[in-house]
Coordinates of C-alpha atoms and ligand atoms in Angstrom, one line a residue:
M12 CA 15.4 -16.4 11.5
A13 CA 12.1 -15.8 11.1
Q14 CA 11.0 -14.1 8.3
L15 CA 8.6 -13.0 6.5
R16 CA 8.2 -12.9 3.0
F17 CA 6.0 -11.3 -0.5
L18 CA 6.5 -11.7 -3.8
S19 CA 3.8 -10.9 -6.4
A20 CA 3.3 -11.5 -10.4
G21 CA 0.9 -10.7 -13.4
E22 CA 0.5 -8.1 -15.7
S23 CA -2.1 -6.0 -15.5
H24 CA -4.0 -7.4 -18.6
G25 CA -2.8 -10.5 -18.2
P26 CA -5.1 -13.6 -17.0
V27 CA -4.2 -13.6 -13.1
L28 CA -2.5 -12.0 -10.1
T29 CA -0.4 -14.0 -8.0
A30 CA 0.8 -13.4 -4.5
I31 CA 3.1 -15.3 -2.5
L32 CA 3.5 -14.8 1.1
E33 CA 5.8 -17.3 2.7
G34 CA 6.0 -17.2 6.6
V35 CA 2.9 -16.5 7.7
P36 CA 3.1 -18.9 11.3
A37 CA 0.6 -22.2 11.1
G38 CA -2.5 -22.3 13.0
L39 CA -4.1 -18.4 11.9
R40 CA -8.0 -18.9 11.6
L41 CA -8.2 -16.9 7.9
D42 CA -11.0 -15.1 7.1
L43 CA -11.7 -14.6 3.0
E44 CA -14.3 -12.0 2.9
K45 CA -12.6 -9.6 5.3
I46 CA -9.3 -10.0 2.3
N47 CA -12.1 -9.3 -0.5
R48 CA -13.4 -6.2 1.5
D49 CA -10.3 -4.1 1.3
L50 CA -10.3 -5.7 -2.3
A51 CA -13.2 -3.7 -2.4
R52 CA -12.2 -0.7 -0.1
R53 CA -8.7 -0.2 -3.0
Q54 CA -11.3 -0.4 -5.8
Q55 CA -13.3 2.0 -4.9
G56 CA -12.5 5.8 -4.6
Y57 CA -13.9 8.9 -6.9
G58 CA -11.5 9.4 -9.2
R59 CA -11.0 6.0 -10.2
G60 CA -11.2 5.2 -14.5
G61 CA -13.0 2.9 -16.3
R62 CA -11.3 -0.5 -15.2
M63 CA -13.1 -0.6 -12.2
K64 CA -16.4 -0.9 -13.4
I65 CA -14.8 -4.1 -15.2
E66 CA -12.8 -6.0 -12.6
T67 CA -14.5 -6.4 -9.0
D68 CA -11.6 -8.1 -6.9
K69 CA -12.0 -11.9 -5.6
A70 CA -9.5 -13.2 -3.6
E71 CA -8.8 -17.1 -4.1
I72 CA -6.6 -19.0 -1.6
V73 CA -4.5 -21.9 -3.6
S74 CA -2.2 -23.4 -1.0
G75 CA -0.8 -22.8 2.8
V76 CA -4.3 -22.7 3.8
R77 CA -6.5 -26.0 5.0
F78 CA -9.9 -25.6 6.7
G79 CA -9.6 -22.1 7.4
E80 CA -6.5 -22.0 9.0
T81 CA -2.6 -21.5 7.8
L82 CA -0.5 -24.0 7.4
G83 CA 3.0 -22.7 8.0
G84 CA 3.4 -23.2 4.6
P85 CA 3.9 -20.6 1.6
I86 CA -0.2 -18.8 1.5
T87 CA -0.4 -18.2 -2.3
I88 CA -3.3 -15.9 -3.6
Q89 CA -4.8 -15.1 -7.3
V90 CA -7.3 -12.7 -8.3
R91 CA -8.4 -13.1 -11.6
N92 CA -8.1 -10.1 -14.1
A93 CA -11.8 -10.0 -16.0
D94 CA -10.4 -7.5 -18.3
F95 CA -8.3 -10.6 -19.7
A96 CA -11.6 -11.6 -21.3
N97 CA -10.7 -8.1 -23.9
W98 CA -7.4 -9.1 -23.9
T99 CA -6.3 -12.8 -24.6
D100 CA -4.7 -11.5 -28.3
R101 CA -2.4 -8.8 -26.9
M102 CA -1.6 -10.3 -24.0
A103 CA -1.4 -14.0 -25.2
A104 CA 1.8 -15.7 -23.7
F105 CA 2.4 -17.6 -26.7
G106 CA 2.0 -17.1 -30.5
A107 CA 1.7 -14.3 -33.1
P108 CA 2.0 -10.4 -31.7
A109 CA -1.3 -8.7 -31.7
G110 CA -1.9 -4.8 -31.4
E111 CA -0.8 -1.5 -31.9
K112 CA 2.9 -1.0 -30.2
V113 CA 2.3 1.4 -28.0
T114 CA 5.8 3.5 -29.1
A115 CA 4.9 7.2 -27.1
A116 CA 6.6 7.0 -23.6
R117 CA 4.5 9.2 -20.9
P118 CA 6.6 11.6 -18.4
G119 CA 7.0 10.1 -15.4
H120 CA 6.1 6.6 -15.9
A121 CA 8.5 3.5 -16.3
D122 CA 7.8 3.5 -19.7
L123 CA 11.0 4.8 -21.7
T124 CA 14.2 3.6 -19.0
G125 CA 11.5 0.1 -18.7
V126 CA 12.0 -0.3 -22.5
R127 CA 15.9 0.7 -22.5
K128 CA 16.4 -1.1 -19.4
Y129 CA 14.7 -4.6 -20.6
D130 CA 15.2 -4.1 -24.6
R131 CA 12.2 -4.2 -25.4
E132 CA 10.2 -2.2 -28.6
D133 CA 6.4 -2.0 -26.9
I134 CA 6.0 -0.1 -23.8
R135 CA 3.5 -2.1 -23.4
D136 CA 5.9 -4.8 -22.2
I137 CA 7.1 -2.3 -19.6
L138 CA 3.3 -0.8 -18.5
E139 CA 1.6 -4.1 -17.3
R140 CA 3.9 -4.9 -14.9
S141 CA 4.3 -1.1 -13.6
S142 CA 0.7 -0.6 -13.4
A143 CA -0.5 -0.2 -9.8
R144 CA -2.6 -2.8 -11.2
E145 CA 0.2 -5.0 -9.1
T146 CA -1.3 -3.2 -6.0
T147 CA -4.4 -5.8 -6.0
M148 CA -1.4 -8.1 -4.7
R149 CA -0.3 -6.2 -2.3
V150 CA -3.7 -5.7 -0.3
A151 CA -4.3 -9.3 -0.9
A152 CA -1.2 -10.3 1.3
G153 CA -1.5 -7.9 3.2
G154 CA -4.6 -8.7 3.8
V155 CA -3.3 -11.9 5.2
A156 CA -0.8 -9.9 7.7
K157 CA -3.8 -7.6 9.0
Q158 CA -5.3 -10.6 10.2
F159 CA -2.2 -11.9 11.3
L160 CA -1.6 -8.9 13.2
A161 CA -5.0 -8.8 14.7
A162 CA -4.3 -11.7 16.7
L163 CA -2.1 -9.5 18.9
G164 CA -4.1 -6.8 19.0
V165 CA -2.5 -4.5 16.1
E166 CA -5.1 -2.4 14.3
I167 CA -4.5 -0.4 11.1
S168 CA -6.5 1.7 9.8
S169 CA -5.6 4.9 7.0
R170 CA -7.1 8.0 6.1
V171 CA -6.8 10.3 2.9
L172 CA -5.3 14.2 4.4
N173 CA -4.7 16.3 1.2
I174 CA -5.7 15.7 -2.5
G175 CA -4.7 17.9 -5.3
G176 CA -4.1 21.1 -2.6
V177 CA -7.5 19.9 -1.2
A178 CA -6.4 19.3 2.6
A179 CA -8.7 17.7 5.2
D180 CA -8.9 19.6 8.9
A181 CA -6.4 16.2 10.4
E182 CA -7.9 17.0 13.3
K183 CA -11.1 15.0 12.2
R184 CA -9.3 11.1 12.9
S185 CA -13.4 9.7 12.7
G186 CA -16.9 10.0 10.5
N187 CA -17.5 10.2 7.7
E188 CA -17.0 6.2 7.6
A189 CA -19.0 5.8 4.0
S190 CA -16.4 8.6 2.2
E191 CA -15.7 8.1 -1.2
L192 CA -12.1 9.4 -0.7
N193 CA -11.3 7.5 2.5
C194 CA -11.1 11.1 3.8
R195 CA -12.8 12.0 7.3
D196 CA -13.5 15.1 6.4
A197 CA -16.4 15.2 4.8
E198 CA -16.6 18.8 4.3
A199 CA -13.3 19.0 2.3
E200 CA -13.9 15.7 0.5
E201 CA -16.9 17.8 -1.5
R202 CA -14.2 20.0 -2.5
M203 CA -11.8 17.4 -3.5
K204 CA -14.4 15.4 -5.4
E205 CA -15.1 18.6 -7.3
K206 CA -11.3 19.2 -8.0
I207 CA -11.3 15.2 -9.1
R208 CA -13.7 17.0 -11.0
G209 CA -12.0 19.7 -12.2
A210 CA -9.6 17.9 -13.0
K211 CA -11.0 15.3 -15.1
E212 CA -12.6 17.7 -17.8
A213 CA -9.6 19.2 -17.9
G214 CA -7.6 16.1 -19.3
D215 CA -5.4 16.2 -15.6
T216 CA -4.9 14.1 -12.9
L217 CA -4.3 14.6 -9.0
G218 CA -1.7 13.1 -6.7
G219 CA -2.5 13.8 -3.1
V220 CA -1.4 12.7 1.2
F221 CA -2.2 9.9 2.6
E222 CA -1.5 8.6 6.7
V223 CA -1.4 5.0 7.5
V224 CA -1.9 4.3 11.6
A225 CA -1.3 1.3 13.5
T226 CA -2.6 1.1 17.4
G227 CA -1.7 -1.4 19.8
A228 CA 2.2 -3.2 18.4
P229 CA 4.5 -4.8 20.9
V230 CA 7.4 -2.6 22.0
G231 CA 10.7 -3.2 20.7
L232 CA 9.7 -4.0 16.9
G233 CA 12.8 -3.0 14.8
S234 CA 16.1 -2.7 16.4
H235 CA 18.2 0.5 16.8
I236 CA 21.6 -2.0 15.9
Q237 CA 22.2 -2.3 12.7
W238 CA 21.1 0.6 9.5
D239 CA 18.7 -2.0 8.2
R240 CA 16.9 -3.4 10.9
R241 CA 15.3 -0.6 11.8
L242 CA 11.4 -0.4 11.8
D243 CA 11.5 3.0 10.6
A244 CA 13.1 2.4 7.9
Q245 CA 11.4 -0.3 6.6
L246 CA 8.0 1.0 6.8
A247 CA 9.2 3.9 4.7
G248 CA 11.1 0.9 2.5
A249 CA 7.2 -0.6 2.2
M250 CA 5.4 2.6 1.5
M251 CA 8.0 4.1 -0.8
S252 CA 7.7 1.2 -2.9
I253 CA 4.2 1.8 -3.5
Q254 CA 3.5 2.5 -7.3
A255 CA 3.8 6.8 -7.5
I256 CA 5.3 7.4 -3.8
K257 CA 7.6 10.6 -4.2
G258 CA 7.6 10.8 -0.2
V259 CA 7.2 9.5 2.8
E260 CA 7.5 10.9 6.5
I261 CA 6.6 9.9 10.2
G262 CA 5.3 11.3 12.9
E263 CA 6.0 14.9 12.7
G264 CA 8.6 14.1 9.9
F265 CA 9.0 17.1 7.7
G266 CA 7.5 19.2 10.3
Y267 CA 10.5 18.8 12.5
A268 CA 12.1 21.4 10.6
T269 CA 10.4 23.9 12.2
L270 CA 10.4 22.4 15.8
P271 CA 12.7 23.1 18.3
G272 CA 13.8 20.4 20.3
S273 CA 12.0 21.6 23.7
L274 CA 8.7 21.1 21.7
A275 CA 9.8 18.1 19.4
H276 CA 9.8 15.3 21.7
D277 CA 8.0 12.9 23.4
E278 CA 7.6 13.5 27.2
M279 CA 7.5 10.7 29.7
F280 CA 5.3 10.0 32.3
Y281 CA 4.6 7.9 35.1
D282 CA 0.4 7.1 35.7
E283 CA -0.8 6.2 38.7
A284 CA 0.1 2.1 37.6
G285 CA 3.4 3.2 37.5
R286 CA 3.4 2.9 33.6
V287 CA 5.6 5.2 31.4
V288 CA 2.8 7.4 29.5
R289 CA 3.2 10.0 27.0
K290 CA 1.4 12.8 26.4
T291 CA 1.9 13.9 22.4
N292 CA 3.7 11.1 19.6
H293 CA 5.8 13.3 17.2
A294 CA 8.1 10.4 16.9
G295 CA 5.1 8.7 15.4
G296 CA 5.3 5.7 17.9
L297 CA 9.1 4.8 16.6
E298 CA 12.4 5.8 18.2
G299 CA 15.4 4.9 17.5
G300 CA 13.9 2.2 15.0
M301 CA 11.8 1.0 17.6
T302 CA 8.3 0.9 18.0
N303 CA 7.9 2.5 21.4
G304 CA 4.5 1.7 22.3
E305 CA 2.6 4.7 20.5
P306 CA 0.4 4.3 17.9
I307 CA 2.5 4.3 15.1
V308 CA 1.6 6.6 11.8
V309 CA 3.3 6.8 8.7
R310 CA 2.0 9.0 5.8
A311 CA 3.0 9.3 2.1
V312 CA 2.7 11.5 -0.7
M313 CA 1.5 9.9 -4.2
K314 CA 2.2 12.4 -7.2
P315 CA -0.5 12.6 -10.5
I316 CA -1.2 9.8 -12.2
P317 CA 1.5 10.2 -15.4
T318 CA -1.1 9.1 -18.0
L319 CA -3.1 12.1 -18.7
M320 CA -5.8 12.5 -21.2
Q321 CA -4.0 16.0 -22.2
P322 CA -1.0 14.4 -22.9
L323 CA 2.7 16.2 -22.0
H324 CA 5.2 16.0 -25.3
S325 CA 7.5 13.6 -25.2
V326 CA 9.2 11.4 -27.6
D327 CA 8.4 8.1 -29.6
I328 CA 10.7 5.5 -29.5
A329 CA 10.3 4.0 -33.2
T330 CA 9.9 6.8 -34.9
K331 CA 12.4 9.4 -33.0
E332 CA 10.1 12.0 -33.8
A333 CA 8.4 14.7 -30.8
V334 CA 4.9 13.2 -29.9
L335 CA 2.7 13.9 -27.2
A336 CA 3.0 11.2 -24.4
S337 CA 0.9 8.4 -25.0
K338 CA -3.4 7.7 -23.7
E339 CA -4.6 5.0 -22.0
R340 CA -7.6 4.3 -20.0
S341 CA -6.1 5.9 -17.1
D342 CA -7.7 6.8 -13.7
V343 CA -7.7 10.9 -12.4
C344 CA -7.3 10.2 -9.1
A345 CA -6.2 7.6 -7.0
V346 CA -5.2 8.3 -3.7
S347 CA -7.6 6.9 -1.9
A348 CA -7.1 3.6 -3.3
A349 CA -3.0 4.1 -2.5
S350 CA -3.9 4.4 1.4
V351 CA -5.5 1.3 1.6
V352 CA -2.7 -0.1 -0.5
G353 CA -0.7 1.9 2.1
E354 CA -2.3 0.0 5.0
A355 CA -1.2 -3.5 3.4
M356 CA 2.0 -2.5 3.1
T357 CA 2.0 -1.2 6.8
A358 CA 0.7 -4.4 8.2
L359 CA 3.4 -6.5 5.7
A360 CA 6.4 -5.0 6.8
L361 CA 5.0 -5.3 10.9
A362 CA 4.0 -8.6 10.2
A363 CA 7.8 -9.1 9.4
A364 CA 9.0 -7.3 12.3
V365 CA 6.8 -9.4 14.6
T366 CA 8.1 -12.7 13.2
E367 CA 11.6 -11.5 13.6
K368 CA 11.6 -11.0 17.2
F369 CA 8.8 -13.5 18.2
G370 CA 9.5 -16.2 15.4
G371 CA 7.7 -17.2 13.2
D372 CA 6.3 -21.1 13.5
S373 CA 3.1 -21.8 15.0
M374 CA 0.3 -19.0 16.4
R375 CA 0.7 -20.9 19.9
D376 CA 4.1 -20.5 20.1
L377 CA 4.2 -16.7 18.7
L378 CA 1.5 -15.9 21.1
D379 CA 2.7 -17.4 24.4
A380 CA 5.9 -15.5 23.6
V381 CA 4.2 -12.2 22.8
R382 CA 2.5 -12.5 26.0
A383 CA 5.5 -13.4 28.1
Y384 CA 7.7 -10.5 26.7
R385 CA 4.8 -8.0 27.0
E386 CA 4.3 -9.0 31.1
R387 CA 8.2 -9.0 31.3
I388 CA 8.3 -5.5 30.2
Q389 CA 5.5 -4.5 32.1
Ligands
EPS405 C1 -3.7 1.5 -14.6 C2 -4.3 2.0 -15.4 C3 -5.4 1.8 -15.5 C4 -6.2 1.1 -13.9 C5 -5.1 0.7 -13.3 C6 -3.8 1.2 -12.7 O1 -5.9 0.4 -15.9 P1 -5.9 0.5 -17.5 O2 -5.3 0.7 -18.2 O3 -6.5 -0.8 -17.1 O4 -7.2 1.1 -17.8 O5 -7.0 1.1 -13.7 O6 -5.3 -0.2 -12.0 C7 -6.0 -0.8 -11.5 C8 -6.6 -1.7 -12.8 C9 -6.1 -1.1 -10.4 O7 -6.5 -2.5 -9.9 O8 -5.8 -0.6 -9.5 C10 -2.4 2.4 -14.4 O9 -1.3 2.1 -15.4 O10 -1.0 2.1 -13.5

């Protein structure tokens, strides 16, 4: 079975971040600049911290691509951490330990459970890997998946819908493209920024909601046949795996709780050409765990970042005393960055479903298979 899979490696302040993406068919022409544009979009966002002034993330592809085309083998992508220059002693792979241990756990972070589970004495051994810096590699690998999907006519976009309780007008689906928060509602964005400024002054942080939409996906990705083959489950899992995400909904999602069945489902009609059309998309493009041809709509909620400049009550794992949680340089709000990561995870989940259904050796065979299938179900 063709499988597209992805691993990331690297610590937040280590020398380099790496992704290995396997299962991309041979013969896909890749544009490195497009990947780098997404990496830059992930770095932007009102409310990001000082680290983003240090980094200018750029992808280097070191395997699986030759003369701009994929070879069918694992694609290895690397992004260097510019900040490593300031951490060479504290993040050295070998040599004597340097730097003070982090011992005050942050509520809401992997810190406490991580040191217990992995038998570490320094919370840094946990936070370096649990850090959302890792999402750089999701965006890099997702950038390849996006270009793969684009060859089939699938386009993926995102927008921020809520930050700290300030909601955007969900009807505004375009406009305000130069947004600093990836928000299509310019007026709401100003209020979101004000809210972020207020949180920063108070030493606090904010979460929010973003939405990812994928259009043009072939009908019938995923399957109703088995629980783990349902694409909605795979998409939800992919989205939920993003650091700080605490809830995911597809289409109407939690809104279904208040709708009667008569208003909840997307009625089917024939158009003049005899094609099945829908006037609504409550299902968010997925019925029975399969794509139904409508736009795929996934929303996720991100909790506020757990690193607070006005720290919460916590415990010190070395002294066993009550302390305030550790303060590290961090972001006040990273919801717009998470929305770019959400695009990448959606792309990776959809690309895996495409290769599972249509095979994954060469782009020529895959595109032929997609074309024949689309003709059959017309
Ligand atoms: C993060 C803490 C901050 C963020 C980081 C995620 O990093 P630092 O500790 O170096 O200031 O900037 O995000 C990124 C580096 C990134 O690329 O998104 C954390 O603890 O999760």
